Amino acid sequence: MARPTATSRALSQNFLADRATAERFARLAVPHGGPVPLLLEVGAGRGALTGPLARRCRELRAYEIDPRLVPVLRDRFSGTPHVRVVGADFLAARPPRTPFSVAGNVPFSRTAAVVDWCLRAPRLTDATLLTQLEYARKRTGDYGSWTLLTVLTWPRYEWRLLARVGRRSFRPVPRVDAGVVRIERRRAPLLDAAASGGWRRLVELGFSGVGGSLHASLCRGYPRRRVDAAFRAARLDPGVLVGEVAPERWLRLHEVLDR
């Protein structure tokens, strides 16, 4: 059997070393009893998540960019025919043409790029990612504030923080804890395709910071009377900070301003 290799700082590797956490993550990644038809694992590492995930899908493509780890993975899963170890950069992969899920322990330095890849994949159904806790909290509104990316994608995707994972569950031990964030495509979008352009313009204008407040920013693109009416409909104070506005209230603003 191939022997484990040292970690690479350049690849931002922190391997999950706790079996109970791996099993819990797999249950969170496939929450409906499974098995899912196709699952892509990003950053398979030494296979801590690959085994539990393999039991919950019909086909698993485990991507690993580190060439030193690929033989370890292929040796370990040589007797599991529905697991294919792909020795390549996940970000360079073409998204499947059939519905699929994504799961994995994402290198903290590549989280934004992996999330962007997932959001651009037309047939993605969901992504369950082990990320830096701060990232997971920011994206899911756990701090009581919301980011531009979350609000922009909210009509099509739901963002949830499912769990927290202590940093000592990893080797080497990172400086910060991790979180499990789930991005799930809605079966029915909250806005139709015709409204998507207006939604993007509204949200990007609101987050532009021009004018000093959300209310002032929106007044640069809409008549003040309409902005006032939208704020009343959304039950928002004119002095509210843009990050404090939950996605559901953005939808109410959009309903009034872009009708």
mmCIF file with all atom_site columns, N, CA and C in Angstrom, residues 16 18-29 48-49 51-53 55-56:
data_model
loop_
_atom_site.group_PDB
_atom_site.id
_atom_site.type_symbol
_atom_site.label_atom_id
_atom_site.label_alt_id
_atom_site.label_comp_id
_atom_site.label_asym_id
_atom_site.label_entity_id
_atom_site.label_seq_id
_atom_site.pdbx_PDB_ins_code
_atom_site.Cartn_x
_atom_site.Cartn_y
_atom_site.Cartn_z
_atom_site.occupancy
_atom_site.B_iso_or_equiv
_atom_site.pdbx_formal_charge
_atom_site.auth_seq_id
_atom_site.auth_comp_id
_atom_site.auth_asym_id
_atom_site.auth_atom_id
_atom_site.pdbx_PDB_model_num
ATOM 1  N N  . LEU A 1 16 ? -8.616  16.198 6.986  1.00 0.00 ? 16 LEU A N  1
ATOM 2  C CA . LEU A 1 16 ? -9.543  15.815 8.041  1.00 0.00 ? 16 LEU A CA 1
ATOM 3  C C  . LEU A 1 16 ? -9.075  14.508 8.649  1.00 0.00 ? 16 LEU A C  1
ATOM 4  N N  . ASP A 1 18 ? -10.543 13.183 11.750 1.00 0.00 ? 18 ASP A N  1
ATOM 5  C CA . ASP A 1 18 ? -11.503 12.662 12.720 1.00 0.00 ? 18 ASP A CA 1
ATOM 6  C C  . ASP A 1 18 ? -12.594 11.871 11.991 1.00 0.00 ? 18 ASP A C  1
ATOM 7  N N  . ARG A 1 19 ? -12.688 10.578 12.282 1.00 0.00 ? 19 ARG A N  1
ATOM 8  C CA . ARG A 1 19 ? -13.637 9.706  11.563 1.00 0.00 ? 19 ARG A CA 1
ATOM 9  C C  . ARG A 1 19 ? -15.081 10.098 11.822 1.00 0.00 ? 19 ARG A C  1
ATOM 10 N N  . ALA A 1 20 ? -15.392 10.433 13.058 1.00 0.00 ? 20 ALA A N  1
ATOM 11 C CA . ALA A 1 20 ? -16.775 10.799 13.385 1.00 0.00 ? 20 ALA A CA 1
ATOM 12 C C  . ALA A 1 20 ? -17.205 12.035 12.611 1.00 0.00 ? 20 ALA A C  1
ATOM 13 N N  . THR A 1 21 ? -16.296 12.993 12.483 1.00 0.00 ? 21 THR A N  1
ATOM 14 C CA . THR A 1 21 ? -16.600 14.203 11.724 1.00 0.00 ? 21 THR A CA 1
ATOM 15 C C  . THR A 1 21 ? -16.793 13.877 10.247 1.00 0.00 ? 21 THR A C  1
ATOM 16 N N  . ALA A 1 22 ? -15.981 12.966 9.714  1.00 0.00 ? 22 ALA A N  1
ATOM 17 C CA . ALA A 1 22 ? -16.115 12.559 8.310  1.00 0.00 ? 22 ALA A CA 1
ATOM 18 C C  . ALA A 1 22 ? -17.473 11.921 8.057  1.00 0.00 ? 22 ALA A C  1
ATOM 19 N N  . GLU A 1 23 ? -17.898 11.052 8.959  1.00 0.00 ? 23 GLU A N  1
ATOM 20 C CA . GLU A 1 23 ? -19.197 10.396 8.794  1.00 0.00 ? 23 GLU A CA 1
ATOM 21 C C  . GLU A 1 23 ? -20.330 11.418 8.898  1.00 0.00 ? 23 GLU A C  1
ATOM 22 N N  . ARG A 1 24 ? -20.189 12.341 9.828  1.00 0.00 ? 24 ARG A N  1
ATOM 23 C CA . ARG A 1 24 ? -21.220 13.378 9.972  1.00 0.00 ? 24 ARG A CA 1
ATOM 24 C C  . ARG A 1 24 ? -21.294 14.246 8.730  1.00 0.00 ? 24 ARG A C  1
ATOM 25 N N  . PHE A 1 25 ? -20.146 14.612 8.202  1.00 0.00 ? 25 PHE A N  1
ATOM 26 C CA . PHE A 1 25 ? -20.131 15.422 6.987  1.00 0.00 ? 25 PHE A CA 1
ATOM 27 C C  . PHE A 1 25 ? -20.830 14.699 5.846  1.00 0.00 ? 25 PHE A C  1
ATOM 28 N N  . ALA A 1 26 ? -20.561 13.415 5.680  1.00 0.00 ? 26 ALA A N  1
ATOM 29 C CA . ALA A 1 26 ? -21.177 12.654 4.598  1.00 0.00 ? 26 ALA A CA 1
ATOM 30 C C  . ALA A 1 26 ? -22.693 12.623 4.738  1.00 0.00 ? 26 ALA A C  1
ATOM 31 N N  . ARG A 1 27 ? -23.176 12.511 5.968  1.00 0.00 ? 27 ARG A N  1
ATOM 32 C CA . ARG A 1 27 ? -24.627 12.529 6.178  1.00 0.00 ? 27 ARG A CA 1
ATOM 33 C C  . ARG A 1 27 ? -25.217 13.893 5.820  1.00 0.00 ? 27 ARG A C  1
ATOM 34 N N  . LEU A 1 28 ? -24.480 14.952 6.102  1.00 0.00 ? 28 LEU A N  1
ATOM 35 C CA . LEU A 1 28 ? -24.945 16.292 5.761  1.00 0.00 ? 28 LEU A CA 1
ATOM 36 C C  . LEU A 1 28 ? -24.911 16.522 4.251  1.00 0.00 ? 28 LEU A C  1
ATOM 37 N N  . ALA A 1 29 ? -23.932 15.931 3.585  1.00 0.00 ? 29 ALA A N  1
ATOM 38 C CA . ALA A 1 29 ? -23.799 16.105 2.144  1.00 0.00 ? 29 ALA A CA 1
ATOM 39 C C  . ALA A 1 29 ? -24.894 15.367 1.380  1.00 0.00 ? 29 ALA A C  1
ATOM 40 N N  . ALA A 1 48 ? -10.237 10.651 3.565  1.00 0.00 ? 48 ALA A N  1
ATOM 41 C CA . ALA A 1 48 ? -11.023 10.604 4.805  1.00 0.00 ? 48 ALA A CA 1
ATOM 42 C C  . ALA A 1 48 ? -12.512 10.755 4.532  1.00 0.00 ? 48 ALA A C  1
ATOM 43 N N  . LEU A 1 49 ? -12.863 11.617 3.571  1.00 0.00 ? 49 LEU A N  1
ATOM 44 C CA . LEU A 1 49 ? -14.268 11.797 3.215  1.00 0.00 ? 49 LEU A CA 1
ATOM 45 C C  . LEU A 1 49 ? -14.691 10.895 2.065  1.00 0.00 ? 49 LEU A C  1
ATOM 46 N N  . GLY A 1 51 ? -14.352 7.695  1.472  1.00 0.00 ? 51 GLY A N  1
ATOM 47 C CA . GLY A 1 51 ? -15.011 6.456  1.885  1.00 0.00 ? 51 GLY A CA 1
ATOM 48 C C  . GLY A 1 51 ? -16.455 6.666  2.311  1.00 0.00 ? 51 GLY A C  1
ATOM 49 N N  . PRO A 1 52 ? -16.729 7.552  3.274  1.00 0.00 ? 52 PRO A N  1
ATOM 50 C CA . PRO A 1 52 ? -18.114 7.800  3.678  1.00 0.00 ? 52 PRO A CA 1
ATOM 51 C C  . PRO A 1 52 ? -18.987 8.320  2.538  1.00 0.00 ? 52 PRO A C  1
ATOM 52 N N  . LEU A 1 53 ? -18.430 9.166  1.678  1.00 0.00 ? 53 LEU A N  1
ATOM 53 C CA . LEU A 1 53 ? -19.214 9.682  0.554  1.00 0.00 ? 53 LEU A CA 1
ATOM 54 C C  . LEU A 1 53 ? -19.530 8.588  -0.454 1.00 0.00 ? 53 LEU A C  1
ATOM 55 N N  . ARG A 1 55 ? -20.262 5.587  -0.003 1.00 0.00 ? 55 ARG A N  1
ATOM 56 C CA . ARG A 1 55 ? -21.392 4.753  0.415  1.00 0.00 ? 55 ARG A CA 1
ATOM 57 C C  . ARG A 1 55 ? -22.732 5.434  0.184  1.00 0.00 ? 55 ARG A C  1
ATOM 58 N N  . ARG A 1 56 ? -22.702 6.681  -0.251 1.00 0.00 ? 56 ARG A N  1
ATOM 59 C CA . ARG A 1 56 ? -23.946 7.446  -0.402 1.00 0.00 ? 56 ARG A CA 1
ATOM 60 C C  . ARG A 1 56 ? -24.171 7.932  -1.830 1.00 0.00 ? 56 ARG A C  1
#
